[in-house]
């Protein structure tokens, strides 16, 4: 086993929470009250995140262009050079981080560099190729490709489960030590008055509260007990030394919203813009997988998000649970603890089901190919093959008319996605963007 890697998730938690002391800092008695609807998993557990997030998106879309630029200062693709707490820190030498944030949805990916992905990539790629070939053969005699996919996510989900089943118990524990989560970021420009801190300018900064709808660390009935809420301190300074105050942030810091008993932020993160995100002013797309009517009260639904800023995209796809037959492990408070506990009790099936969540990063210029992912055997694959259930051909088309983005739907394979945000002005243009094909082949307005 690799001690450094096994400690990765625990170290991230220690930095973020001051070794658990954040539970005492972020309290009404310390001057930081919060409501239940601020908690990261509140809407996930209530089952109303689709309706709530869509309404927030509509509200954002009605703002003027200038207000939007001022209200969403962290739109972009970001890397994290430094994550620091009271006594520990982590750097980009230890993990690869891709944080793609639109004006609405986000996906935040964190992969430790000590992850022994090479152990599983060869097996995964072989199984993926075999599954795709088998599916193509079946489709020769079937006009309905989705009938050849298992009910919980198609050949991609089947391949993932096979790879995980080929892992040893130790491998499953190692694999659990990584992170990805996605949801909606709500930014307030004028947060309420708070107790004084050692930074007198802190209370004039915008505040971001993130609401998670898909989360690697989340397990049912064990939601995160404090808001994912933080100050945004931006720096317009560029490498050439010029201060371009009218431009979006090039570098910014995330400071904990609550403070310790000395009035100091107990963690902070530095974020730097990744080349190719067009400063957040170019292409922006945010899609979320639609819950179909037949799935509204069905455990088979698997959520998904795709966010695009400039040349960069991040994606996340939820767990493919085995008809909710997983065994509860009440002593576990997060995914890593659940996997460790399940393995100790020889419950590999539960561990494997909870590890089926996927997420990753890639670029449009590469042909929408993935270059960093939770499921590392997906590297080099097109993102639409991963989020479209592996249906034959993985056709991508956009249905809609007019300039109301909330009336458009994106069809990827046999899945349907709602549009939460789009900088392009027509369904036809969005389809061209997703497919990079000639305009003459555009198939919009299929109402």
XYZ file of C-alpha atoms in Angstrom:
447
model
C 0.000 0.000 0.000
C 1.037 3.621 -0.502
C 0.841 5.533 2.821
C 1.033 8.976 1.165
C -1.836 8.197 -1.165
C -3.956 6.583 1.541
C -3.661 9.801 3.565
C -4.498 12.125 0.657
C -8.245 12.512 1.313
C -7.749 12.802 5.063
C -5.115 15.513 4.571
C -7.427 17.493 2.290
C -10.088 17.328 5.001
C -7.664 18.379 7.736
C -6.646 21.460 5.727
C -10.230 22.386 4.839
C -11.646 22.039 8.356
C -8.650 22.724 10.638
C -8.754 19.052 11.635
C -12.492 19.195 12.282
C -12.483 22.427 14.289
C -14.539 24.176 11.597
C -17.606 22.571 13.190
C -16.979 24.831 16.195
C -15.947 27.907 14.182
C -18.935 27.933 11.843
C -21.627 28.335 14.511
C -24.097 30.961 15.670
C -22.247 31.269 18.957
C -19.088 32.260 17.056
C -21.029 34.774 14.977
C -21.595 32.634 11.869
C -25.181 31.377 11.758
C -26.408 29.497 8.703
C -29.660 28.068 7.423
C -30.240 24.498 6.262
C -30.761 25.605 2.654
C -27.148 26.863 2.572
C -25.761 23.367 3.183
C -24.038 21.790 0.163
C -26.303 18.744 -0.099
C -29.589 20.343 0.984
C -31.223 20.343 -2.440
C -29.681 16.990 -3.361
C -31.328 15.371 -0.343
C -34.646 17.163 -0.899
C -34.697 16.039 -4.519
C -35.497 19.539 -5.799
C -32.105 20.555 -7.214
C -33.308 20.432 -10.835
C -36.137 22.902 -10.223
C -34.110 25.147 -7.907
C -30.976 25.273 -10.068
C -32.995 25.970 -13.205
C -34.771 28.863 -11.503
C -31.441 30.290 -10.329
C -30.158 29.989 -13.909
C -33.174 31.860 -15.263
C -32.641 34.603 -12.698
C -28.992 34.947 -13.737
C -29.934 35.080 -17.417
C -32.137 38.147 -16.952
C -29.249 40.335 -15.744
C -27.511 42.819 -18.016
C -24.128 41.961 -19.557
C -22.253 44.409 -17.326
C -23.920 43.161 -14.146
C -23.162 39.577 -15.169
C -19.454 40.360 -15.578
C -19.334 42.032 -12.175
C -21.488 39.407 -10.452
C -19.550 36.344 -11.636
C -15.853 37.191 -11.213
C -14.581 33.600 -11.185
C -15.942 32.311 -14.505
C -13.154 30.305 -16.109
C -10.984 27.198 -15.984
C -8.722 27.200 -12.950
C -5.789 25.324 -11.483
C -4.869 25.360 -7.785
C -1.176 25.991 -7.018
C -1.718 26.158 -3.264
C -4.220 24.892 -0.668
C -3.240 25.975 2.836
C -4.607 25.523 6.335
C -3.253 26.221 9.780
C -0.506 23.612 9.906
C -0.560 21.765 6.578
C -0.632 22.666 2.925
C -0.943 20.992 -0.454
C 0.342 22.172 -3.846
C 0.011 21.437 -7.550
C 3.034 19.188 -7.120
C 0.797 16.819 -5.152
C -2.470 16.910 -7.098
C -3.881 17.911 -10.463
C -6.885 20.216 -10.124
C -9.277 21.410 -12.830
C -12.044 23.695 -11.606
C -14.345 24.784 -14.451
C -16.856 27.395 -13.314
C -19.581 28.960 -15.467
C -22.012 31.626 -14.279
C -24.254 28.793 -13.117
C -22.961 25.211 -12.915
C -19.453 24.043 -11.992
C -17.433 20.831 -11.884
C -14.358 20.676 -9.631
C -11.884 17.804 -10.222
C -8.957 16.864 -7.934
C -6.664 13.933 -8.750
C -3.667 13.107 -6.497
C -0.486 12.601 -8.489
C 0.433 9.620 -6.313
C -2.629 7.784 -7.625
C -1.375 4.505 -9.161
C -3.673 4.783 -12.176
C -1.342 2.773 -14.385
C -2.455 -0.339 -12.479
C -5.957 -0.111 -13.939
C -5.665 1.778 -17.220
C -4.643 -1.194 -19.375
C -7.423 -3.398 -18.002
C -9.957 -0.611 -18.384
C -9.073 0.170 -21.992
C -9.253 -3.516 -22.960
C -12.661 -3.957 -21.337
C -13.928 -0.727 -22.893
C -12.846 -1.848 -26.368
C -14.397 -5.301 -25.909
C -17.686 -3.825 -24.681
C -17.896 -1.350 -27.570
C -17.184 -4.108 -30.109
C -19.828 -6.349 -28.521
C -22.355 -3.521 -28.588
C -21.632 -2.799 -32.265
C -22.186 -6.474 -33.091
C -25.497 -6.542 -31.249
C -26.687 -3.406 -33.004
C -26.410 -5.073 -36.422
C -29.617 -6.961 -35.585
C -31.324 -4.257 -33.522
C -32.756 -0.887 -34.454
C -32.987 0.160 -30.802
C -29.448 0.454 -29.488
C -30.568 1.372 -25.967
C -32.121 -2.093 -25.553
C -28.627 -3.559 -25.620
C -27.468 -1.378 -22.717
C -28.043 -2.306 -19.112
C -30.697 -0.210 -17.399
C -28.239 1.675 -15.229
C -26.064 3.465 -17.712
C -25.148 1.386 -20.761
C -21.827 -0.137 -21.747
C -19.792 2.609 -20.075
C -21.263 1.764 -16.674
C -20.816 -1.940 -17.378
C -17.154 -1.396 -18.269
C -16.552 0.647 -15.111
C -18.027 -2.037 -12.883
C -15.923 -4.702 -14.609
C -12.728 -2.699 -14.072
C -13.556 -2.192 -10.405
C -14.393 -5.873 -9.979
C -10.934 -6.721 -11.329
C -9.284 -4.590 -8.644
C -7.942 -6.058 -5.417
C -9.264 -4.882 -2.043
C -6.200 -2.661 -1.647
C -6.707 -1.236 -5.137
C -10.298 -0.242 -4.309
C -9.108 1.620 -1.217
C -6.433 3.408 -3.241
C -8.915 4.271 -5.986
C -11.253 5.907 -3.441
C -8.627 8.577 -2.671
C -9.544 11.198 -5.299
C -12.325 13.735 -5.641
C -14.793 15.370 -8.002
C -18.017 17.260 -7.340
C -20.423 19.439 -9.280
C -23.404 21.694 -8.790
C -24.391 25.367 -8.729
C -22.431 28.370 -7.423
C -24.413 31.249 -5.906
C -22.414 34.496 -5.544
C -23.441 37.387 -3.301
C -21.864 40.787 -3.848
C -23.030 42.263 -0.540
C -22.994 39.596 2.167
C -24.503 40.375 5.584
C -22.503 42.059 8.326
C -20.349 39.636 10.282
C -18.082 39.746 13.328
C -14.799 41.603 12.698
C -11.890 39.645 11.282
C -8.181 40.397 11.122
C -8.702 41.408 7.482
C -10.754 44.609 7.530
C -11.358 44.405 3.777
C -12.750 40.863 3.890
C -16.363 41.844 4.387
C -16.375 43.949 1.212
C -15.505 40.894 -0.893
C -18.041 38.791 -2.807
C -19.056 35.496 -1.223
C -19.668 32.200 -3.048
C -21.889 29.393 -1.742
C -21.685 26.121 -3.622
C -24.586 23.681 -3.797
C -23.605 20.120 -4.763
C -25.870 17.789 -6.743
C -23.187 15.167 -7.539
C -20.355 14.575 -5.090
C -17.697 11.859 -4.813
C -17.475 12.341 -1.040
C -21.224 12.294 -0.372
C -23.020 9.236 0.957
C -26.767 9.179 1.769
C -27.857 10.447 5.183
C -24.363 11.852 5.814
C -24.439 15.318 4.225
C -21.703 17.869 4.813
C -22.669 19.675 8.057
C -21.443 23.188 7.180
C -21.923 25.368 4.089
C -19.337 25.316 1.301
C -19.084 29.079 1.520
C -16.081 31.359 1.021
C -14.838 34.841 0.181
C -13.426 35.677 -3.255
C -10.387 37.973 -3.281
C -9.269 38.708 -6.820
C -6.035 40.029 -8.293
C -6.066 41.713 -11.709
C -2.261 41.838 -11.835
C -0.773 40.251 -14.945
C 2.656 38.770 -15.564
C 3.673 41.902 -17.459
C 3.092 43.923 -14.290
C 0.080 45.803 -15.627
C -3.023 46.165 -13.492
C -6.035 45.684 -15.754
C -8.932 46.437 -13.430
C -11.565 46.131 -16.131
C -10.593 42.546 -16.932
C -11.711 39.401 -15.081
C -9.478 38.025 -12.360
C -6.358 36.251 -13.514
C -5.586 35.009 -9.993
C -7.854 34.844 -6.953
C -7.923 33.484 -3.455
C -10.652 31.523 -1.736
C -10.852 32.372 1.971
C -12.974 30.493 4.507
C -16.179 32.393 5.290
C -16.109 31.633 8.997
C -13.003 32.363 11.043
C -11.297 30.679 13.968
C -11.453 32.010 17.517
C -8.643 34.479 16.685
C -10.622 36.029 13.823
C -8.462 34.398 11.134
C -9.566 32.379 8.106
C -8.646 28.779 8.861
C -8.005 27.781 5.229
C -7.370 29.416 1.876
C -6.809 28.333 -1.719
C -5.061 30.165 -4.530
C -6.550 29.749 -7.998
C -4.842 30.658 -11.281
C -6.432 30.838 -14.697
C -5.545 28.087 -17.175
C -4.529 29.177 -20.652
C -7.280 28.718 -23.209
C -10.330 29.651 -21.125
C -10.716 32.973 -23.001
C -10.760 34.825 -19.667
C -14.275 33.494 -19.155
C -15.562 35.927 -21.774
C -15.783 33.548 -24.732
C -17.555 30.234 -25.058
C -19.610 29.147 -22.030
C -21.948 26.184 -21.900
C -23.577 24.478 -18.917
C -25.653 21.312 -19.381
C -27.335 19.013 -16.873
C -28.799 15.613 -17.581
C -32.583 15.663 -17.528
C -34.554 13.419 -15.229
C -37.140 11.819 -17.470
C -40.709 11.288 -16.274
C -40.164 7.535 -15.981
C -37.162 8.153 -13.723
C -38.642 10.728 -11.348
C -39.373 8.151 -8.672
C -36.816 5.665 -9.919
C -33.412 4.870 -8.472
C -32.139 4.181 -12.013
C -31.661 7.878 -12.779
C -27.992 8.886 -12.970
C -27.313 12.628 -12.835
C -24.714 14.388 -14.980
C -23.171 17.814 -15.676
C -21.062 19.118 -18.560
C -19.531 22.606 -18.262
C -17.474 24.368 -20.930
C -15.450 27.596 -20.680
C -13.291 28.509 -23.660
C -11.359 25.450 -24.785
C -11.831 23.592 -21.496
C -14.586 21.264 -20.337
C -15.246 19.309 -17.163
C -17.866 16.597 -16.756
C -19.303 14.558 -13.921
C -21.657 11.564 -14.004
C -23.280 10.133 -10.885
C -23.116 6.669 -9.369
C -24.589 3.615 -11.041
C -26.011 1.968 -7.944
C -27.130 -1.645 -8.038
C -30.858 -1.030 -7.584
C -30.126 0.431 -4.124
C -29.161 -2.992 -2.777
C -25.949 -1.643 -1.259
C -25.366 -2.427 2.408
C -25.452 0.573 4.785
C -22.328 1.246 6.840
C -23.603 3.686 9.492
C -20.173 4.395 10.984
C -18.932 5.866 7.696
C -19.230 9.640 7.222
C -17.905 9.916 3.667
C -16.996 7.802 0.669
C -13.456 6.923 1.773
C -14.667 5.745 5.191
C -17.467 3.770 3.539
C -15.091 1.971 1.150
C -12.602 1.198 3.922
C -15.383 -0.114 6.161
C -16.993 -2.155 3.369
C -13.679 -3.751 2.385
C -12.924 -4.595 6.017
C -16.305 -6.366 6.215
C -15.740 -8.150 2.864
C -18.557 -6.161 1.274
C -16.923 -5.499 -2.106
C -20.257 -5.021 -3.902
C -21.146 -1.930 -1.881
C -17.664 -0.446 -2.257
C -17.726 -0.991 -6.020
C -21.193 0.560 -6.456
C -20.170 3.734 -4.648
C -16.982 4.004 -6.717
C -18.797 4.058 -10.079
C -19.113 7.861 -10.097
C -16.978 9.475 -12.812
C -15.685 12.918 -13.708
C -12.933 14.444 -15.769
C -11.420 17.235 -17.847
C -10.540 17.724 -21.485
C -10.322 20.248 -24.293
C -12.414 21.006 -27.353
C -9.294 21.493 -29.496
C -8.368 17.848 -28.912
C -11.688 16.754 -30.398
C -13.544 16.801 -27.062
C -11.170 14.156 -25.701
C -10.596 13.524 -22.008
C -7.087 14.065 -20.643
C -7.635 13.698 -16.871
C -10.338 11.617 -15.195
C -11.422 9.724 -12.109
C -11.680 6.674 -14.368
C -8.218 7.038 -15.845
C -8.836 4.382 -18.496
C -11.102 6.945 -20.181
C -8.128 9.146 -21.134
C -8.247 9.752 -24.864
C -11.954 8.947 -25.149
C -14.478 11.517 -26.356
C -16.494 12.954 -23.517
C -19.772 12.245 -25.313
C -18.968 8.529 -25.233
C -18.767 8.762 -21.451
C -21.841 10.866 -20.732
C -24.108 9.455 -23.458
C -24.392 5.955 -21.958
C -22.212 4.478 -24.671
C -25.135 4.236 -27.078
C -24.187 3.309 -30.629
C -22.836 6.276 -32.554
C -23.303 8.668 -29.630
C -25.100 11.119 -31.871
C -25.164 14.663 -30.511
C -27.972 16.968 -31.594
C -29.635 20.076 -30.209
C -33.398 20.505 -30.423
C -34.965 23.929 -30.108
C -35.877 27.168 -31.802
C -35.462 30.835 -31.021
C -33.074 32.382 -28.506
C -34.614 31.011 -25.293
C -31.881 28.607 -24.153
C -34.213 27.085 -21.563
C -36.358 25.791 -24.411
C -33.463 23.878 -25.979
C -32.572 20.265 -25.254
C -29.322 18.474 -26.045
C -29.482 14.801 -27.017
C -26.271 12.850 -26.414
C -26.562 9.170 -27.265
C -29.725 8.014 -25.523
C -29.618 10.756 -22.866
C -31.320 14.167 -22.812
C -29.735 17.272 -21.274
C -31.166 20.638 -20.231
C -29.324 23.845 -21.068
C -28.575 25.998 -18.005
C -26.270 28.449 -19.742
C -25.023 29.152 -23.258
C -23.023 32.011 -24.721
C -24.011 30.942 -28.234
C -27.259 32.400 -29.486
C -29.026 29.569 -31.277
C -29.609 25.853 -30.944
C -27.999 25.380 -34.361
C -24.835 27.171 -33.272
C -24.675 25.138 -30.071
C -24.949 21.914 -32.064
C -22.152 23.064 -34.354
C -20.026 23.833 -31.304
C -20.589 20.400 -29.787
C -19.957 18.591 -33.058
C -17.551 20.939 -34.870
C -19.229 20.094 -38.157
C -20.236 22.167 -41.227
C -23.269 24.409 -40.826
C -25.034 22.610 -43.673
C -25.338 19.562 -41.426
C -27.033 21.428 -38.570
C -30.197 19.633 -37.435
C -31.873 22.184 -35.164
C -35.575 23.118 -34.918
C -36.741 19.509 -34.581
C -39.797 20.400 -32.472
